[in-house]
Tab-separated table of C-alpha atoms and ligand atoms in Angstrom:
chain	number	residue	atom	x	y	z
A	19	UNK	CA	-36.535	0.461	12.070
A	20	UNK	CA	-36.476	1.546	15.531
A	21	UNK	CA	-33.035	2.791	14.892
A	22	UNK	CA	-31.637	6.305	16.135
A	23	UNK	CA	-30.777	7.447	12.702
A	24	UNK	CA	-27.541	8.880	13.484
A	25	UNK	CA	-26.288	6.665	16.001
A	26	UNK	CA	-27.117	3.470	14.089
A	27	UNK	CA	-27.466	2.003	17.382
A	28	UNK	CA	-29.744	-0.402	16.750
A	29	UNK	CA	-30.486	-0.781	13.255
A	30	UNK	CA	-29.798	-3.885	10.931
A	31	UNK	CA	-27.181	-2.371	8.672
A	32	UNK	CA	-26.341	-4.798	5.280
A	33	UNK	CA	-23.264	-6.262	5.867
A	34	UNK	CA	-22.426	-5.510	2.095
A	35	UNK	CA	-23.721	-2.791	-0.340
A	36	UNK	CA	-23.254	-2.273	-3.251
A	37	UNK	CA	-23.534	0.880	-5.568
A	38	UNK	CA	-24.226	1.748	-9.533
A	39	UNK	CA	-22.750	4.836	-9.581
A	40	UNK	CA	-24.494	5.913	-12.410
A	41	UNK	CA	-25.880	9.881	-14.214
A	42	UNK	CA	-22.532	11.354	-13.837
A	43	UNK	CA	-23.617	12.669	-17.667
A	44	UNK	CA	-27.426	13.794	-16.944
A	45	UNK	CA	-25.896	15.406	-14.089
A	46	UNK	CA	-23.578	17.473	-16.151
A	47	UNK	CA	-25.947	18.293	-19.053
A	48	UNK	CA	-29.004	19.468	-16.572
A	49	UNK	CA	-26.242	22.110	-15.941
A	50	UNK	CA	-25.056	22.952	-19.150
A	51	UNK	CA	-21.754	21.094	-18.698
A	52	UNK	CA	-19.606	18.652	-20.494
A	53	UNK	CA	-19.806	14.733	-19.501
A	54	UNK	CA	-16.326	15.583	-17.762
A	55	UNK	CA	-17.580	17.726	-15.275
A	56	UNK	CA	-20.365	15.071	-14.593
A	57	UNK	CA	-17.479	12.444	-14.440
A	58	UNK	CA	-15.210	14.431	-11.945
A	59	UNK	CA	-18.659	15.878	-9.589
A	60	UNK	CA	-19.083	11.395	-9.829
A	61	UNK	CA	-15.460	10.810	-8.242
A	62	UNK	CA	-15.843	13.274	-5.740
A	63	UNK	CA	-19.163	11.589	-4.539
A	64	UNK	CA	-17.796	8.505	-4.319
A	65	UNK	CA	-14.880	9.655	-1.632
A	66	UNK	CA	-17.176	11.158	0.025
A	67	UNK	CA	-19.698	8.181	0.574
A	68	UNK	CA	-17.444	5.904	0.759
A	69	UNK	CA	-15.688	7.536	3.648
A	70	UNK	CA	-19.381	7.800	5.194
A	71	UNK	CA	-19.661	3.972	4.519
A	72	UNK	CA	-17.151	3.748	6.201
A	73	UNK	CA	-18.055	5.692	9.490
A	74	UNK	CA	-21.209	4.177	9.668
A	75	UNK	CA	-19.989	0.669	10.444
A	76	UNK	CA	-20.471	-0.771	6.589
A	77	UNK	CA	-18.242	-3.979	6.379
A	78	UNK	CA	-18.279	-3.994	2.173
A	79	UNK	CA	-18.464	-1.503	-0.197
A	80	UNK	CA	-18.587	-2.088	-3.904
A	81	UNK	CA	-19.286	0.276	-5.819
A	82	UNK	CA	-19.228	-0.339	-10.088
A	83	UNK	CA	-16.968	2.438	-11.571
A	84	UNK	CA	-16.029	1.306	-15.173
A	85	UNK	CA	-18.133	-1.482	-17.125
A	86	UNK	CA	-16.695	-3.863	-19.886
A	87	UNK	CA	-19.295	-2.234	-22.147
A	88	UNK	CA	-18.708	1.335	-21.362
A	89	UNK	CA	-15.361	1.021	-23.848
A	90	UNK	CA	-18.459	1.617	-26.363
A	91	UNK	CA	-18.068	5.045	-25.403
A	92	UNK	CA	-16.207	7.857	-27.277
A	93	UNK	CA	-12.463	7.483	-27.141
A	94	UNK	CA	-11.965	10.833	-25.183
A	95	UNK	CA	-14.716	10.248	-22.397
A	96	UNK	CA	-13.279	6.749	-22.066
A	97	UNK	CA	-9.720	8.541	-21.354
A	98	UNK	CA	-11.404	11.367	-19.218
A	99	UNK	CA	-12.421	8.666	-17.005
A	100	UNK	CA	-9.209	6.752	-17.235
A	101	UNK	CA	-7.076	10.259	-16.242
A	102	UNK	CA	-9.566	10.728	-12.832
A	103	UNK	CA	-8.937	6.686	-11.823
A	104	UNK	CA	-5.352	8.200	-11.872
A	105	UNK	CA	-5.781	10.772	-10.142
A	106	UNK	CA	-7.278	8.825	-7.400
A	107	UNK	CA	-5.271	6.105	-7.182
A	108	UNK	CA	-2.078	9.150	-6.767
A	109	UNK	CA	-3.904	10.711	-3.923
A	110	UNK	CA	-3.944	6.809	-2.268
A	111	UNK	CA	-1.493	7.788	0.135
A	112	UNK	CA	-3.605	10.094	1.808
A	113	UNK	CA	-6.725	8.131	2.464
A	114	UNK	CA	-3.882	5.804	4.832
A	115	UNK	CA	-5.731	7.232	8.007
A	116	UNK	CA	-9.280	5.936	6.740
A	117	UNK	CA	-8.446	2.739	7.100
A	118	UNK	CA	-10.120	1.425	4.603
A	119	UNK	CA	-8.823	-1.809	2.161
A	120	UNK	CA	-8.902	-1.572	-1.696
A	121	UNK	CA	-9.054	-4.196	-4.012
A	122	UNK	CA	-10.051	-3.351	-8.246
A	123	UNK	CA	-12.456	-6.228	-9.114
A	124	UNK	CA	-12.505	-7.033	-13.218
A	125	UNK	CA	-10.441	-7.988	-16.225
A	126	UNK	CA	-7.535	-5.636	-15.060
A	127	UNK	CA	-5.703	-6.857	-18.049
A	128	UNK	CA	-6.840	-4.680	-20.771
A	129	UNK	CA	-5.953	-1.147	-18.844
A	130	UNK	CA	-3.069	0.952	-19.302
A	131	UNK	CA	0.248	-0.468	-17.415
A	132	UNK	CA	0.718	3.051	-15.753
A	133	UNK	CA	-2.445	2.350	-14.238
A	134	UNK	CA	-2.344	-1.207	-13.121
A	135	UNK	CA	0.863	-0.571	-11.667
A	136	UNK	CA	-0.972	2.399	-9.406
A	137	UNK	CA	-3.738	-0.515	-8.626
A	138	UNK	CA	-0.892	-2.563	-7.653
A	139	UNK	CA	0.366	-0.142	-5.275
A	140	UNK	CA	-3.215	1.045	-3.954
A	141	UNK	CA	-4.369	-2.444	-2.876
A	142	UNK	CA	-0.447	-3.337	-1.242
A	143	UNK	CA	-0.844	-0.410	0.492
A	144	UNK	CA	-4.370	-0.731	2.024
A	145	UNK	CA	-4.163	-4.614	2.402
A	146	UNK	CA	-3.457	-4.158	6.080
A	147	UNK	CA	-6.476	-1.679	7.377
A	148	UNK	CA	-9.007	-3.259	9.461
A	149	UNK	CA	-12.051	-1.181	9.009
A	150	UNK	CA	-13.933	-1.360	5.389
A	151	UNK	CA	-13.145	-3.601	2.573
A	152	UNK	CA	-13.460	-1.103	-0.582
A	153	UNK	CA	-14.065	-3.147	-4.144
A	154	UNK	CA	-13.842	-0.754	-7.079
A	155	UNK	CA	-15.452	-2.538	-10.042
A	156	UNK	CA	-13.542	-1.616	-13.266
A	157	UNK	CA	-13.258	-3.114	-16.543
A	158	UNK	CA	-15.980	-5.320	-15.231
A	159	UNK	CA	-18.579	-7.558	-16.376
A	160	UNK	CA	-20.953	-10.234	-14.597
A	161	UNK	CA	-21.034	-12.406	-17.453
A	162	UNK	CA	-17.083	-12.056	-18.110
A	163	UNK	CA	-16.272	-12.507	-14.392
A	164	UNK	CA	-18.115	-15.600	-14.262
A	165	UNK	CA	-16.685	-16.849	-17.690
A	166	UNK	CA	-13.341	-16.175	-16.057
A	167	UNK	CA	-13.918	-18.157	-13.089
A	168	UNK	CA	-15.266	-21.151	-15.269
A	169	UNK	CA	-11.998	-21.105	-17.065
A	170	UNK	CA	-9.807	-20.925	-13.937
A	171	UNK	CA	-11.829	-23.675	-12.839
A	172	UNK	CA	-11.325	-26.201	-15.990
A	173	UNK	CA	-7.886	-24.974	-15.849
A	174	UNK	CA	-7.652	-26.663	-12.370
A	175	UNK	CA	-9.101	-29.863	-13.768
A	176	UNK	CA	-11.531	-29.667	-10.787
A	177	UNK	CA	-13.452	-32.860	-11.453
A	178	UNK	CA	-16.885	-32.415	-12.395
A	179	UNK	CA	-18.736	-34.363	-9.497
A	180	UNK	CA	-17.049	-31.552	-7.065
A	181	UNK	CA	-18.302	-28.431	-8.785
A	182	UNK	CA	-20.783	-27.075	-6.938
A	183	UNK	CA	-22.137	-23.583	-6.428
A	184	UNK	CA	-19.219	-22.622	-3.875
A	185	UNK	CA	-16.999	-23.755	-6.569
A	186	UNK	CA	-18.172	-20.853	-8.971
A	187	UNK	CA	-18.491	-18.703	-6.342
A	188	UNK	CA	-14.210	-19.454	-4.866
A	189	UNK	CA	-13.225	-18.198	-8.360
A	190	UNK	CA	-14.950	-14.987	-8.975
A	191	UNK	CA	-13.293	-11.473	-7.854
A	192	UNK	CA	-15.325	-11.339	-5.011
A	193	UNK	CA	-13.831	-14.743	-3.675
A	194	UNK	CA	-13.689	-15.189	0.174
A	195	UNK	CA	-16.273	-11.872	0.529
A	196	UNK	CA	-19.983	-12.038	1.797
A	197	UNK	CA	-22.833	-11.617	-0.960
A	198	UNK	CA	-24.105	-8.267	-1.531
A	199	UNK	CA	-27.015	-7.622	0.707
A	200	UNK	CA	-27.929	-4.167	-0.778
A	201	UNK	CA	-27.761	-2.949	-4.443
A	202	UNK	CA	-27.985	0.981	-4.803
A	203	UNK	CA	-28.892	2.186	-7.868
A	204	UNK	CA	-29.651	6.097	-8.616
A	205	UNK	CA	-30.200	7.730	-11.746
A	206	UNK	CA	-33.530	6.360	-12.446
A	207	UNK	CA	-32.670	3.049	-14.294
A	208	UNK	CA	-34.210	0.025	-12.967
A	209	UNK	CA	-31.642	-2.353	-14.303
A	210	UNK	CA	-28.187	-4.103	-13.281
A	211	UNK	CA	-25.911	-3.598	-16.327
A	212	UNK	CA	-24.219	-6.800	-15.750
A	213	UNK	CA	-23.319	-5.573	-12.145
A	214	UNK	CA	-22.431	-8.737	-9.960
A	215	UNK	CA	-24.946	-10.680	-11.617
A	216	UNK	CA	-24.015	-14.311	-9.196
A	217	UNK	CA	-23.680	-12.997	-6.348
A	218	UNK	CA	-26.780	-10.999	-6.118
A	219	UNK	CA	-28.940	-13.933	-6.292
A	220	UNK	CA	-30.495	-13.025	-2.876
A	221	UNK	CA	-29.794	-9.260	-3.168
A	222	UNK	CA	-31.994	-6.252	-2.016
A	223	UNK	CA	-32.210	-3.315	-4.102
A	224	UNK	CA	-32.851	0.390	-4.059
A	225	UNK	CA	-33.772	2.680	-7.157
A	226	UNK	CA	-34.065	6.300	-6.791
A	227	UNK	CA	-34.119	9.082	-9.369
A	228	UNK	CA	-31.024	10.916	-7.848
A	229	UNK	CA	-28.380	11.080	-10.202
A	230	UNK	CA	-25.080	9.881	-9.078
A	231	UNK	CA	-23.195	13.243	-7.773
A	232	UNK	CA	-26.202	14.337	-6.234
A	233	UNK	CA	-26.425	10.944	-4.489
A	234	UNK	CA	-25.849	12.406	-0.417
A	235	UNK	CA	-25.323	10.751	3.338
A	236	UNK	CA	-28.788	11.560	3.510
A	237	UNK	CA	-30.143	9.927	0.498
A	238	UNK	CA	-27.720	6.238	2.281
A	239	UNK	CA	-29.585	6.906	5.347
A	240	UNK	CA	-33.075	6.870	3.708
A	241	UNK	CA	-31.838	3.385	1.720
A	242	UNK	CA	-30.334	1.663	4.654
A	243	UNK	CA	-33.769	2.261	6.473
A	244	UNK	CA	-35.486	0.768	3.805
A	245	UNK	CA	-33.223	-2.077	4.159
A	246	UNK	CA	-33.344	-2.442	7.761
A	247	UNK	CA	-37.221	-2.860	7.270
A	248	UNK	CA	-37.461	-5.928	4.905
A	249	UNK	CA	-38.172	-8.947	5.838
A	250	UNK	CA	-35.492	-11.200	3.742
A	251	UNK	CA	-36.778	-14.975	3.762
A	252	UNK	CA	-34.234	-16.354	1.213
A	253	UNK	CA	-36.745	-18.874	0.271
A	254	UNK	CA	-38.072	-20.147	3.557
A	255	UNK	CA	-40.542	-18.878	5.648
A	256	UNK	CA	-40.390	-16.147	8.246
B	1	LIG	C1	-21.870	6.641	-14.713
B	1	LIG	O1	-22.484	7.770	-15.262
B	1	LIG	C2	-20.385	6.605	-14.971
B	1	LIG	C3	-19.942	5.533	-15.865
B	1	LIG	C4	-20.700	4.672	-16.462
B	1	LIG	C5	-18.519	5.440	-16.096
B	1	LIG	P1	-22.877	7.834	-16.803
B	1	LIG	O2	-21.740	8.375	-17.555
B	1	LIG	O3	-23.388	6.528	-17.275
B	1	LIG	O4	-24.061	8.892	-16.739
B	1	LIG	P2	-25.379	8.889	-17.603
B	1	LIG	O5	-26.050	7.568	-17.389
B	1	LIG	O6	-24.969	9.093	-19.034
B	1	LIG	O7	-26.174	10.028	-17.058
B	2	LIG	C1	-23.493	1.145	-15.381
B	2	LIG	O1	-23.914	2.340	-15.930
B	2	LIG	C2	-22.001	1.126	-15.250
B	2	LIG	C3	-21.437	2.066	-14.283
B	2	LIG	C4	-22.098	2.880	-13.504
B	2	LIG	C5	-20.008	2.052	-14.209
B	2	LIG	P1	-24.177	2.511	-17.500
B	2	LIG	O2	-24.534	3.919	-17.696
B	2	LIG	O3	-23.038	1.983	-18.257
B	2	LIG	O4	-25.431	1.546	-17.692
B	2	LIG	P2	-26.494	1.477	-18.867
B	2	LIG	O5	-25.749	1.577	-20.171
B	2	LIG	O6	-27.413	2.634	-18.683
B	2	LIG	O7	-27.189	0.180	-18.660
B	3	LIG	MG1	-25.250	5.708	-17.306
């Protein structure tokens, strides 16, 4: 709190946020627009604050693009969303200078081949950058992650005296990473959606009425000083 805003200088910064990028649609109808337009105004946001994450010194990103329950949608906004992951994950070559490493977290199984094979070729490409780890949440689902990892788990024969809560935690996506310290969540919805459900246990969060696209560096700034100003006991005293 008695950071120089810009500068960061001082200021506790979370070591790991995470974001619900979520209103991409209200967006888009407040302006008389189809979903699409919502969708695309969504993707460019997230380049743009995640290359600000970046900058500012953040060490994780997450951010939750595609849910396993938004396949409820209608087929063609479902493939609208599909087409801009492409065209993303086409441009990767050109985000080599940000340094920043990729990784898809969630049951990459049921998308397209064209487009795991562009995942593929996103996360060998990045694997080597040193500055911010970069999870893109697609196809995903707390509850399904964690069903995954107990299966990979009883599919080890891990004996049941040695599971412990490290042992759930070594088989989900997020294996080897830090816990989110910060959720994000604009749009005006005070809920998760299934969103990293473990491993926010110990989570702070952040709720604003912003809808996705019109989510800004400035509107980061004012959560990360909320952040740096809580007082996070985890339990004991302090
Ligand atoms: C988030 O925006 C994007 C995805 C879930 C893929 P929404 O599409 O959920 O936007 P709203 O909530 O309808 O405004
Ligand atoms: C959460 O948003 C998922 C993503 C942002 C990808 P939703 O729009 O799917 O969440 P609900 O349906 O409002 O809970
Ligand atoms: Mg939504």
């Amino acid at each position: 709190m008695f950071a120089k805003k810009e500068t960061g200088a001082t200021r506790i910064l979370p070591t790991h946020v995470a974001v619900i990028m979520d209103g991409n649609g209200r967006w888009a109808k407040k302006r008389h627009l189809p979903r699409t337009a919502g969708h695309a105004a969504g993707s460019k946001n997230f380049k743009d604050i995640t290359r600000y994450a970046n900058k500012i010194g953040i060490k994780y990103f997450t951010v939750y693009a595609f849910s396993t329950e938004n396949w409820k949608r209608p087929a063609e906004e479902v493939k609208n969303i599909m087409n801009i992951l492409r065209d993303y994950l086409k441009d990767v070559d050109n985000f080599k200078d940000e340094n920043i490493s990729m990784q898809f977290i969630g049951d990459l199984t049921k998308l397209d081949d064209d487009i795991r094979e562009l995942i593929a070729n996103a996360e060998e490409k990045s694997k080597n950058a040193t500055g911010m780890h970069l999870n893109i949440a697609l196809n995903y689902g707390g509850r399904d992650e964690i069903v995954h990892a107990v299966k990979k788990i009883a599919e080890e024969k891990i004996p049941i005296e040695e599971i412990d809560e490290q042992t759930i935690t070594d088989h989900l996506y997020t294996k080897g990473q830090p816990d989110p310290d910060f959720i994000i969540r604009p749009s005006g919805e005070y809920r998760l959606s299934n969103f990293l459900i473990w491993q926010s246990a110990y989570a702070e969060y952040w709720f604003s009425d912003i809808l996705w696209p019109d989510f800004k560096p400035k509107h980061f700034e004012k959560a990360l000083s909320s952040f740096a100003g809580r007082n996070r006991r985890f339990g004991g005293i302090k």
